[in-house]
Structures are given as structure tokens and as C-alpha cells.
Coordinates of C-alpha atoms in Angstrom, one line a residue:
Chain A
X232 CA 0.0 0.0 0.0
X233 CA 2.8 2.4 0.8
X234 CA 4.1 4.4 -2.2
X235 CA 7.7 3.5 -1.2
X236 CA 8.8 0.1 -2.4
X237 CA 12.1 -1.5 -1.3
X238 CA 14.3 -2.0 -4.4
X239 CA 17.9 -2.4 -5.2
X240 CA 18.6 1.3 -5.9
X241 CA 21.6 3.6 -5.2
X242 CA 19.5 6.3 -3.4
X243 CA 17.8 3.6 -1.2
X244 CA 21.2 2.3 -0.2
X245 CA 22.3 5.7 0.9
X246 CA 21.9 7.1 4.4
X247 CA 18.5 9.0 4.5
X248 CA 20.3 12.2 5.6
X249 CA 22.4 12.2 2.4
X250 CA 19.4 11.7 0.1
X251 CA 17.4 14.3 2.0
X252 CA 20.2 16.8 1.8
X253 CA 20.4 16.3 -2.0
X254 CA 16.7 16.7 -2.5
X255 CA 16.4 19.7 -0.1
X256 CA 19.1 21.5 -2.1
X257 CA 17.2 20.9 -5.4
X258 CA 13.9 22.0 -3.9
X259 CA 15.5 25.1 -2.3
X260 CA 17.2 26.0 -5.6
X261 CA 14.0 25.5 -7.6
X262 CA 11.9 27.8 -5.4
X263 CA 14.5 30.6 -5.2
X264 CA 16.3 30.6 -8.6
X265 CA 14.2 31.9 -11.5
X266 CA 16.9 32.0 -14.2
X267 CA 15.7 29.4 -16.9
X268 CA 19.2 27.9 -17.3
X269 CA 19.7 27.5 -13.6
X270 CA 16.4 25.8 -13.4
X271 CA 17.5 23.5 -16.3
X272 CA 20.7 22.8 -14.3
X273 CA 18.4 21.6 -11.4
X274 CA 15.9 19.7 -13.5
X275 CA 18.3 17.6 -15.7
X276 CA 20.1 16.0 -12.7
X277 CA 16.9 15.3 -10.7
X278 CA 15.3 13.8 -13.8
X279 CA 18.4 11.7 -14.5
X280 CA 18.4 10.5 -10.9
X281 CA 14.7 9.6 -11.1
X282 CA 15.4 7.7 -14.4
X283 CA 18.3 5.9 -12.8
X284 CA 16.0 4.9 -10.0
X285 CA 13.4 3.5 -12.4
X286 CA 10.8 6.2 -11.8
X287 CA 10.2 7.4 -15.4
X288 CA 7.1 5.3 -16.0
X289 CA 5.5 6.8 -12.9
X290 CA 6.6 10.3 -14.0
X291 CA 4.9 9.9 -17.4
X292 CA 1.8 8.5 -15.7
X293 CA 1.6 11.6 -13.5
X294 CA 2.5 14.0 -16.2
X295 CA -1.1 14.7 -17.1
X296 CA -1.7 16.0 -13.5
X297 CA 1.5 18.0 -13.6
X298 CA 0.7 19.6 -16.9
X299 CA -2.9 20.4 -15.9
X300 CA -1.6 22.3 -12.9
X301 CA 1.1 24.0 -15.0
X302 CA -1.5 25.0 -17.6
X303 CA -3.8 26.4 -14.9
X304 CA -1.0 28.5 -13.4
X305 CA 0.0 29.7 -16.8
X306 CA -3.6 30.8 -17.5
X307 CA -3.7 32.8 -14.2
X308 CA -0.4 34.5 -15.1
X309 CA -1.7 35.4 -18.6
X310 CA -5.0 36.7 -17.3
X311 CA -3.6 38.8 -14.5
X312 CA -0.2 40.0 -15.6
X313 CA 0.0 43.4 -17.5
X314 CA 3.8 44.0 -17.1
X315 CA 5.1 42.6 -20.4
X316 CA 6.0 45.0 -23.2
X317 CA 5.8 42.7 -26.3
X318 CA 2.1 42.2 -27.0
X319 CA 1.4 39.1 -29.0
X320 CA -2.4 39.1 -28.8
X321 CA -5.2 41.3 -27.7
X322 CA -8.0 39.3 -26.2
X323 CA -11.6 40.1 -25.2
X324 CA -12.5 42.5 -22.4
X325 CA -13.4 40.4 -19.3
X326 CA -15.4 41.8 -16.4
X327 CA -13.2 42.6 -13.4
X328 CA -10.0 41.9 -15.5
X329 CA -10.2 44.5 -18.3
X330 CA -8.8 43.7 -21.7
X331 CA -6.8 40.5 -21.8
X332 CA -3.4 41.0 -23.5
X333 CA -1.1 38.1 -24.1
X334 CA 2.6 39.3 -24.0
X335 CA 5.7 37.4 -24.9
X336 CA 7.2 38.1 -21.4
X337 CA 4.2 36.7 -19.5
X338 CA 4.2 33.6 -21.7
X339 CA 7.9 33.0 -21.1
X340 CA 7.3 33.7 -17.3
X341 CA 4.5 31.2 -17.2
X342 CA 6.6 28.5 -19.0
X343 CA 9.6 29.1 -16.7
X344 CA 7.3 28.8 -13.6
X345 CA 5.8 25.6 -15.1
X346 CA 9.3 24.3 -15.4
X347 CA 10.0 25.3 -11.8
X348 CA 6.9 23.4 -10.7
X349 CA 8.0 20.4 -12.7
X350 CA 11.4 20.4 -11.1
X351 CA 9.8 20.5 -7.6
X352 CA 7.4 17.6 -8.5
X353 CA 10.2 15.5 -9.9
X354 CA 12.3 16.0 -6.8
X355 CA 9.4 14.8 -4.6
X356 CA 8.8 11.9 -6.9
X357 CA 12.4 10.9 -6.3
X358 CA 11.8 11.4 -2.6
X359 CA 8.8 9.1 -2.6
X360 CA 10.7 6.5 -4.6
X361 CA 13.9 6.5 -2.7
X362 CA 13.5 7.6 1.0
X363 CA 12.4 4.7 3.2
X364 CA 9.8 6.3 5.6
X365 CA 10.8 3.9 8.4
X366 CA 14.5 4.9 8.1
X367 CA 13.7 8.6 7.8
X368 CA 11.4 8.4 10.8
X369 CA 14.0 6.6 12.9
X370 CA 16.5 9.3 12.0
X371 CA 14.2 11.9 13.6
X372 CA 13.2 9.6 16.5
X373 CA 16.1 10.8 18.5
X374 CA 14.9 14.4 18.5
X375 CA 11.2 13.7 18.4
X376 CA 10.7 10.2 20.0
X377 CA 7.0 10.7 20.9
X378 CA 6.1 12.2 17.6
X379 CA 7.9 9.4 15.8
X380 CA 5.9 6.9 17.8
X381 CA 2.7 8.8 16.9
X382 CA 3.4 8.8 13.2
X383 CA 4.6 5.1 13.2
X384 CA 1.4 4.0 15.1
X385 CA -0.8 6.0 12.7
X386 CA 1.0 4.7 9.6
X387 CA 0.6 1.0 10.7
X388 CA -3.1 1.6 11.6
X389 CA -4.2 2.9 8.2
X390 CA -3.9 -0.5 6.3
X391 CA -5.4 -2.2 9.3
X392 CA -8.4 0.1 9.4
X393 CA -8.8 -0.2 5.6
X394 CA -9.1 -4.0 6.0
X395 CA -11.5 -3.5 8.9
X396 CA -13.6 -1.1 6.8
X397 CA -13.8 -3.7 4.0
X398 CA -14.9 -6.5 6.4
X399 CA -17.4 -4.2 8.1
X400 CA -18.8 -3.3 4.6
X401 CA -19.1 -7.0 3.7
X402 CA -20.9 -7.7 7.0
X403 CA -23.3 -4.8 6.4
X404 CA -24.0 -6.0 2.9
X405 CA -24.8 -9.5 4.2
X406 CA -27.3 -7.9 6.5
X407 CA -29.0 -6.1 3.5
X408 CA -27.2 -2.7 3.3
X409 CA -26.9 -1.5 -0.3
X410 CA -23.8 0.4 -1.3
X411 CA -23.9 0.1 -5.1
X412 CA -27.3 1.3 -6.2
X413 CA -29.1 4.6 -6.0
X414 CA -27.8 8.1 -6.5
X415 CA -24.3 9.1 -5.3
X416 CA -25.9 10.8 -2.3
X417 CA -27.8 7.6 -1.3
X418 CA -24.7 5.5 -1.7
X419 CA -22.6 7.9 0.5
X420 CA -25.4 8.0 3.1
X421 CA -25.6 4.2 3.2
X422 CA -21.9 4.0 3.9
X423 CA -22.0 6.5 6.8
X424 CA -22.8 3.8 9.5
X425 CA -19.5 2.2 8.5
X426 CA -17.6 5.3 9.7
X427 CA -19.5 4.9 13.1
X428 CA -18.5 1.2 13.4
X429 CA -14.9 2.0 12.5
X430 CA -14.7 4.9 14.9
X431 CA -15.9 2.8 17.9
X432 CA -14.0 -0.4 17.2
X433 CA -10.7 1.4 16.3
X434 CA -10.9 3.6 19.5
X435 CA -11.5 0.4 21.5
X436 CA -8.4 -1.1 19.9
X437 CA -6.4 2.1 20.6
X438 CA -6.9 1.5 24.3
X439 CA -5.4 -2.0 23.9
X440 CA -2.4 -0.5 22.1
X441 CA -2.0 2.1 24.9
X442 CA -2.1 -0.6 27.6
X443 CA 0.3 -2.8 25.5
X444 CA 2.9 -0.1 25.1
X445 CA 2.6 0.8 28.8
X446 CA 3.0 -2.8 29.7
X447 CA 6.3 -2.7 27.8
X448 CA 7.5 0.1 30.1
X449 CA 7.0 2.9 27.6
X450 CA 7.6 6.2 29.3
X451 CA 9.1 4.7 32.5
X452 CA 12.5 6.1 32.0
X453 CA 15.0 7.5 29.5
X454 CA 14.7 5.9 26.1
X455 CA 17.3 3.8 24.4
X456 CA 17.8 4.7 20.8
X457 CA 20.1 3.6 18.1
X458 CA 20.3 4.0 14.3
X459 CA 21.7 1.0 12.6
X460 CA 22.5 2.5 9.2
X461 CA 26.2 3.2 8.7
X462 CA 27.5 6.3 7.0
X463 CA 29.4 5.2 4.0
X464 CA 31.7 6.8 1.4
X465 CA 28.8 7.2 -1.1
X466 CA 27.0 9.3 1.5
X467 CA 30.0 11.6 2.0
X468 CA 30.2 12.1 -1.8
X469 CA 26.5 13.0 -2.0
X470 CA 26.8 15.3 1.0
X471 CA 29.8 17.1 -0.3
X472 CA 28.2 17.5 -3.8
X473 CA 25.0 18.8 -2.2
X474 CA 27.0 21.2 0.1
X475 CA 28.9 22.7 -2.9
X476 CA 25.6 22.9 -4.9
X477 CA 24.0 24.8 -2.0
X478 CA 27.0 27.1 -1.7
X479 CA 26.7 27.9 -5.5
X480 CA 23.0 28.6 -5.1
X481 CA 23.5 30.9 -2.2
X482 CA 26.4 32.7 -4.0
X483 CA 24.3 33.1 -7.1
X484 CA 21.3 34.5 -5.1
X485 CA 23.6 36.9 -3.2
X486 CA 25.2 38.2 -6.4
X487 CA 22.0 38.2 -8.4
X488 CA 23.3 35.7 -10.9
X489 CA 20.4 33.3 -10.3
X490 CA 17.7 35.9 -11.0
X491 CA 16.2 36.7 -14.4
X492 CA 14.3 39.8 -15.3
X493 CA 11.2 39.0 -17.3
X494 CA 9.6 42.5 -17.3
X495 CA 9.1 44.8 -19.1
X496 CA 11.3 43.0 -21.7
X497 CA 13.1 39.7 -21.4
X498 CA 16.8 40.2 -20.6
X499 CA 19.6 38.2 -22.3
X500 CA 19.9 34.7 -21.1
X501 CA 23.5 35.0 -20.0
X502 CA 24.5 38.4 -18.9
X503 CA 27.8 37.9 -17.1
X504 CA 30.8 35.7 -17.2
X505 CA 30.2 34.8 -13.6
X506 CA 26.9 33.2 -14.5
X507 CA 28.6 31.2 -17.3
X508 CA 31.1 30.0 -14.7
X509 CA 28.8 29.0 -11.8
X510 CA 26.1 27.4 -14.0
X511 CA 28.2 24.4 -15.2
X512 CA 29.6 24.0 -11.7
X513 CA 26.1 23.8 -10.2
X514 CA 25.1 21.3 -13.0
X515 CA 28.2 19.1 -12.4
X516 CA 27.7 19.0 -8.6
X517 CA 24.0 18.0 -8.9
X518 CA 24.8 15.5 -11.7
X519 CA 27.4 13.6 -9.5
X520 CA 24.7 11.8 -7.4
X521 CA 22.6 11.1 -10.6
X522 CA 25.6 9.6 -12.4
X523 CA 26.5 7.6 -9.3
X524 CA 23.0 6.2 -9.3
X525 CA 23.3 5.3 -13.0
X526 CA 26.8 3.8 -12.4
X527 CA 25.5 1.8 -9.4
X528 CA 23.1 0.0 -11.8
X529 CA 25.7 -0.7 -14.5
X530 CA 29.0 -1.1 -12.8
X531 CA 29.5 -3.6 -10.0
X532 CA 33.0 -2.2 -9.1
X533 CA 31.4 1.2 -8.4
X534 CA 28.7 -0.5 -6.3
X535 CA 31.4 -2.2 -4.3
X536 CA 33.5 0.9 -3.8
X537 CA 30.6 3.3 -2.6
Chain B
X168 CA 12.7 39.3 -8.3
X169 CA 12.5 39.5 -4.5
X170 CA 9.1 37.8 -4.2
X171 CA 10.6 34.4 -5.1
X172 CA 12.4 34.4 -1.7
X173 CA 8.9 34.5 -0.1
X174 CA 8.3 31.0 -1.3
X175 CA 11.3 29.4 0.5
X176 CA 10.7 31.7 3.5
X177 CA 7.0 30.6 3.8
X178 CA 8.0 26.9 3.4
X179 CA 10.6 27.3 6.2
X180 CA 8.1 29.1 8.4
X181 CA 5.4 26.3 7.9
X182 CA 7.9 23.6 8.7
X183 CA 9.2 25.5 11.7
X184 CA 5.7 26.0 13.0
X185 CA 5.0 22.3 12.7
X186 CA 8.3 21.4 14.3
X187 CA 7.6 23.8 17.2
X188 CA 4.2 22.2 17.9
X189 CA 5.6 18.7 17.8
X190 CA 8.5 19.7 20.0
X191 CA 6.1 21.2 22.5
X192 CA 4.1 18.0 22.4
X193 CA 7.3 16.1 23.2
X194 CA 7.8 18.0 26.4
X195 CA 4.3 17.4 27.7
X196 CA 3.5 14.6 30.2
X197 CA 1.2 12.3 28.2
X198 CA -0.3 8.9 28.9
X199 CA 0.6 6.1 26.4
X200 CA -3.2 5.5 25.9
X201 CA -3.5 9.2 24.8
X202 CA -0.8 8.7 22.2
X203 CA -2.5 5.6 20.9
X204 CA -5.9 7.4 20.7
X205 CA -4.4 10.4 18.9
X206 CA -2.6 8.0 16.5
X207 CA -5.8 6.0 15.8
X208 CA -7.8 9.2 15.2
X209 CA -5.1 10.5 12.9
X210 CA -5.1 7.1 11.0
X211 CA -8.9 7.2 10.8
X212 CA -8.9 10.8 9.5
X213 CA -6.1 9.9 7.0
X214 CA -7.8 6.8 5.9
X215 CA -10.8 8.9 4.7
X216 CA -8.5 10.3 2.0
X217 CA -7.3 7.0 0.6
X218 CA -10.6 5.4 -0.7
X219 CA -12.0 8.8 -1.9
X220 CA -8.7 10.0 -3.5
X221 CA -10.3 9.7 -6.9
X222 CA -13.0 12.3 -6.0
X223 CA -11.0 15.5 -5.0
X224 CA -12.5 17.2 -2.0
X225 CA -14.8 14.4 -0.9
X226 CA -13.3 13.0 2.3
X227 CA -14.3 12.9 6.0
X228 CA -10.8 14.1 7.1
X229 CA -11.7 17.7 7.9
X230 CA -14.9 16.7 9.6
X231 CA -13.1 14.2 11.9
X232 CA -10.3 16.7 12.6
X233 CA -12.8 19.4 13.6
X234 CA -14.7 17.0 15.9
X235 CA -11.5 15.7 17.5
X236 CA -10.4 19.3 18.2
X237 CA -13.8 20.0 19.7
X238 CA -13.7 17.0 22.0
X239 CA -10.0 16.6 22.9
X240 CA -8.9 20.2 22.7
X241 CA -6.8 22.3 20.3
X242 CA -3.5 20.6 20.8
X243 CA -4.9 17.1 20.2
X244 CA -6.9 18.5 17.2
X245 CA -3.7 20.0 15.7
X246 CA -1.8 16.7 16.2
X247 CA -4.6 14.6 14.7
X248 CA -4.9 16.9 11.7
X249 CA -1.2 17.2 10.9
X250 CA -0.4 13.6 11.5
X251 CA -3.3 12.5 9.3
X252 CA -2.0 14.6 6.5
X253 CA 1.6 13.3 6.8
X254 CA 0.7 9.6 7.2
X255 CA -1.9 9.5 4.5
X256 CA 0.7 11.1 2.1
X257 CA 2.9 8.1 2.7
X258 CA 0.2 6.2 0.8
X259 CA -0.8 8.9 -1.7
X260 CA 2.6 10.6 -2.2
X261 CA 4.5 13.3 -0.4
X262 CA 4.9 16.6 -2.2
X263 CA 5.3 20.4 -1.7
X264 CA 1.7 20.2 -0.5
X265 CA 2.5 18.1 2.6
X266 CA 3.6 20.9 5.0
X267 CA 0.6 23.0 3.9
X268 CA -1.8 20.1 4.3
X269 CA -0.3 19.4 7.8
X270 CA -0.7 23.1 8.7
X271 CA -4.2 23.5 7.3
X272 CA -5.7 20.3 8.9
X273 CA -3.8 21.1 12.1
X274 CA -5.3 24.6 12.2
X275 CA -8.8 23.1 11.5
X276 CA -8.2 21.0 14.6
X277 CA -7.2 24.0 16.6
X278 CA -10.3 25.9 15.4
X279 CA -12.6 23.0 16.4
X280 CA -10.9 23.0 19.8
X281 CA -11.2 26.7 20.4
X282 CA -14.9 27.2 19.5
X283 CA -17.6 25.9 21.9
X284 CA -14.8 24.1 23.9
X285 CA -16.2 24.7 27.3
X286 CA -19.8 23.8 26.5
X287 CA -20.6 20.1 26.5
X288 CA -22.8 20.4 23.4
X289 CA -22.5 20.0 19.7
X290 CA -24.5 22.5 17.8
X291 CA -24.9 20.4 14.6
X292 CA -25.7 23.3 12.2
X293 CA -23.1 25.6 13.6
X294 CA -20.4 22.9 13.1
X295 CA -21.8 22.2 9.6
X296 CA -21.3 25.8 8.8
X297 CA -17.8 25.7 10.3
X298 CA -17.0 22.6 8.2
X299 CA -18.3 24.4 5.1
X300 CA -16.1 27.4 5.8
X301 CA -13.1 25.2 6.5
X302 CA -13.6 23.5 3.1
X303 CA -12.7 26.9 1.5
X304 CA -10.1 28.0 4.1
X305 CA -8.3 24.7 3.5
X306 CA -8.2 25.4 -0.2
X307 CA -6.9 29.0 0.4
X308 CA -4.1 27.7 2.6
X309 CA -3.2 25.1 0.0
X310 CA -3.3 27.7 -2.9
X311 CA -1.2 30.2 -0.9
X312 CA 2.2 28.6 -1.7
X313 CA 1.3 28.1 -5.4
X314 CA 0.3 31.7 -5.5
X315 CA 3.5 33.1 -4.0
X316 CA 5.8 30.7 -5.9
X317 CA 4.4 30.6 -9.4
X318 CA 2.2 33.7 -9.9
X319 CA 3.4 37.3 -10.5
X320 CA 2.5 40.0 -9.6
X321 CA 1.3 39.1 -6.0
X322 CA -1.8 41.2 -5.8
X323 CA -5.3 40.6 -4.4
X324 CA -6.6 40.1 -7.9
X325 CA -4.0 37.3 -8.7
X326 CA -4.8 35.6 -5.3
X327 CA -8.5 35.7 -6.1
X328 CA -7.8 34.3 -9.6
X329 CA -5.7 31.4 -8.0
X330 CA -8.6 30.7 -5.6
X331 CA -11.2 30.7 -8.3
X332 CA -9.1 28.2 -10.3
X333 CA -9.8 25.6 -7.6
X334 CA -13.2 26.8 -6.4
X335 CA -14.9 23.6 -7.7
X336 CA -12.8 21.3 -5.5
X337 CA -13.1 23.6 -2.6
X338 CA -16.9 23.7 -2.9
X339 CA -17.0 19.9 -3.1
X340 CA -14.8 19.7 0.0
X341 CA -17.0 22.3 1.9
X342 CA -20.2 20.4 1.0
X343 CA -18.8 17.1 2.1
X344 CA -17.7 18.6 5.4
X345 CA -21.1 20.0 6.0
X346 CA -22.9 16.8 5.1
X347 CA -20.6 14.6 7.3
X348 CA -21.2 17.1 10.1
X349 CA -25.0 17.1 9.7
X350 CA -25.3 13.3 9.5
X351 CA -22.5 12.1 11.7
X352 CA -21.3 15.1 13.8
X353 CA -23.3 14.8 17.1
X354 CA -22.9 11.0 17.1
X355 CA -19.1 11.1 16.4
X356 CA -18.7 13.8 19.1
X357 CA -20.6 11.7 21.6
X358 CA -18.5 8.6 20.8
X359 CA -15.3 10.6 21.2
X360 CA -16.5 12.2 24.5
X361 CA -17.1 8.7 25.9
X362 CA -13.6 7.6 25.0
X363 CA -12.2 10.9 26.4
X364 CA -14.0 10.1 29.8
X365 CA -12.4 6.6 29.7
X366 CA -9.0 8.2 29.1
X367 CA -9.3 10.3 32.2
X368 CA -9.6 7.2 34.4
X369 CA -6.3 6.1 35.8
X370 CA -5.6 2.9 37.9
X371 CA -5.9 3.7 41.6
X372 CA -2.5 3.5 43.3
X373 CA -2.0 1.7 46.5
X374 CA -1.2 5.0 48.3
X375 CA -4.6 6.4 47.4
X376 CA -6.3 3.2 48.6
X377 CA -4.5 3.4 51.9
X378 CA -5.3 7.0 52.3
X379 CA -9.0 6.2 51.8
X380 CA -8.8 3.4 54.4
X381 CA -7.3 5.8 57.0
X382 CA -10.2 8.1 56.4

């Protein structure tokens, strides 16, 4: 049921802190940088990493949802924005919005923002595919032990409750309840008693869980904790690459190299030699983990070394 | 374009606010049974999203979070709402929406806990109205990040346009909250109150028993 599936992948073999650092740098870069080439330098590595983790089929399946959201945001930008100088099309006059004018600058801005959203989505798809929730949770359990227990309990309860809901539904159907005929409203109304049954029985069970964890001396003293995953050479490599990528992003933001002026007219894509220097550096740093993931699949020697 | 920094700043603020609440919860003295009850309620609220995921907006999550907040208080309401969002996304997929969903459902729990908290009553229509409003407020909180990250210029007009783009889903969410509240609200509140009363009973210690005997 969980989105995460255990597979033989480079990013799954890493320490969760290393994978999280890499993804956090990509998301932070994507939401702060707005230069199209910088966004491309973030997207290509994360897309390659996802491809190396076997997530492309899933990406293309969800592409319809991504592009619907991107199209909606593009439409909002086109309808609202009046800052562009190169008018491509004069549209109709809409109440409350005035005359709609489609400008080249707004169109490019909408496309770049769509690309930014795509980069963030791809990074999260890589997260869902590669970060084991159990291991990530146990990493935070040292700082948030009670919250980690709360999340772990809730996570294990969802599939259990789903099975219970199904069996309660079958019992109700045996007793004459009808869930599949009538209007949508009737069908939903017929299912409401199931929520009541589930609420009572699950809360009853929760008391048993509470007594059970108390019987195992939960909360009786300081808690022992350990994290069994070792920090390996591959983790150090990913961490260093992510650190340098983050430094480049911060430097680019501080000096204004990562920005891009869309209005009133589009500025030149590369305006300074500094941008031309930091851009490939950022790309290379972020490509290192993606290439390692690819090499991990292809080259046993590399798998052994990292 | 300085507005793009707002996106990262708001994301950091949302995560920090969530971390602060969970850290505060860590420091409270809390019975294991209470943790189990909150976890079960969060699972139940999160479960509502999984079978109805194909119909956006139609889920009993907000309804349950509001009722939990009303019965168990704002802190428990926040924890149920935010944990429900996080755990259900382990099954539906985490994304940039996760912290905002955690915050939105958490705040719904706080809202349920603050209003009519002292009175042991459940005004069905008032809560139906609150559920209806929360259907829209939830949508606004969710749209906020999209608005500050991907839309320019950041004006009231562009925010309204962003809200209007998702108004259909928000309306569906609001209607389902109101309907769940009308048909199940008082009964769910009564069930939760019964379990809350059971939570407040602790085993009698020997010292207390001896004290009673002396009396």
C-alpha cells in the first residue's frame, strides 16, 4: 500500500540524511532561482536521478496531472499580468480583469514557472521512490521520539483500518445494506454507518495499544535509541556535492546571478561571465549523485566501492 | 525578483511552526493511551482520504479533525490533523503540498478546539457551517504557496484568480464537510466524548487506597 517500495537502488542504499540533503538542495534551488538555465541545471540532474531509480514510467503517468496544474497557473499569469512589453495578442474584455493582453514576457514567465513546478514535483517523486519512511522516521526519532511513535502508530493503523472497513462493509452487505445502487448521495449516506462502526472499534483497539505499550514500560525512564544505518563513502560524496551545490545557489542568489528579469522585456539569457562559470559548476555538482545512481546499476565495481 | 524568496521563507516558516508544535508535544507529560488514541484518530482521518482519493474534496478528514479538536482540545486537534496529512501522504505521495496540508488540517483541529470548547454540546448546524467554511479555508491555505511561488505579480486580484481556479474542488470539500457534520457530527462527538472520559480514568495507586482506608 505504501508508495515507497524496497528496491535495489543507489539512493535507497544511501543514508537517509544524504538523500534528504540532495533533495532539499534541489527544492530550495528550484523555489529561489528563476533563471531558466539555472532551473535547467536543477531539472536535468533530478530527472536523470529519477530515471536511474526506475521512476520514469511513474513520472509519465503523473505528467497529465503536472501539466494540468502548470496550464492552470500559466492561464492565471496570462489573465492577471500586465507587465510585459511585447504584445502578442489582444484578447476580449473580461469583467473585473479588463482587456486581456497576451505578451511574450508573460508567456515565457508562465513557461519558466511551469518548469520550476515540474522540477519540484520531480524532486518529490524521487523522494517518494527512494527515501524509506521507516528509516527517515527513525532518524528523527532521537529528537522527536514521541512524535515518531505517533506517526509510526498512525501509519501502521491505516492499512489495518482499511481491512477492517472492508470487512465491516461486507458484513453490512450481508445484512442487507446496499452500497452500489441509487444516487451518489444515497450511496454515500448508506456508507455513513460504517464510519461509526470503524470509529468505535478502532478507538477500542487504541486503548489496547495504549495498555500494551505501557506494559512494555513505555515512558518509564529514559529511552534507548540507536540508528543501525552506517555512514558510507557514497553518503559523503553526495553530502559534499550537495553542500557545494547549495553554496553555489547561495552565492548566485547573493550576487543576483540566479535571477532573471522578465519584465518589461526579457533580458539576455547569460549576462555575465560569472553566470557562465557557476552554471556548469552547479550542474556538475548535482549530476554527481545522478551519475553515481546510474553507475551503481551498471558497474559492480562502483557499487562495491561506494 | 525578491518575491521568489517568499516561497522558501514561507515553506521554512510552515515547517518551523509544525516542528515547534511537535517539540512542545514532546515535552508534555502524556499517557501512552492518549498517544494511541491520537494516532488512531489520525489514522482514521487519514484513511478517509485513501478510498476517496479519486474524487477530489470528498473525504471525511476535515470533519473528523474538527470534531477531534472540539472534544479533545486544540493541541490534540492539531496533532490529529497534521499527523493525518503526513501519514496519508505516505500512501498517496508526499509533495510540496505536505507541510501546507499538515498546517491546514492542524489549524482546523485548533479551530474545532477553540470554539464551543467549554460547553458540552455539539450545535450540529453551527459545526456544519464551520465545516463548510473550512472547506474553503483549507483550499486557500493550499493555494497560498502556489500563488507566492508561481504567480506574478502578487496582488489581491491574482490571489482571487488562484482561488477561483480551484473553487470547484473547494466547494466539493466544503459540501462534504457540512454533510458529514450534519449526518455524523453529534454522534461522532458523543463517541469521542465517551472515550475521552475513559482516558481520564487512571488505575488507583496503593497509596490512594491506603489514604482512603485511613479516612
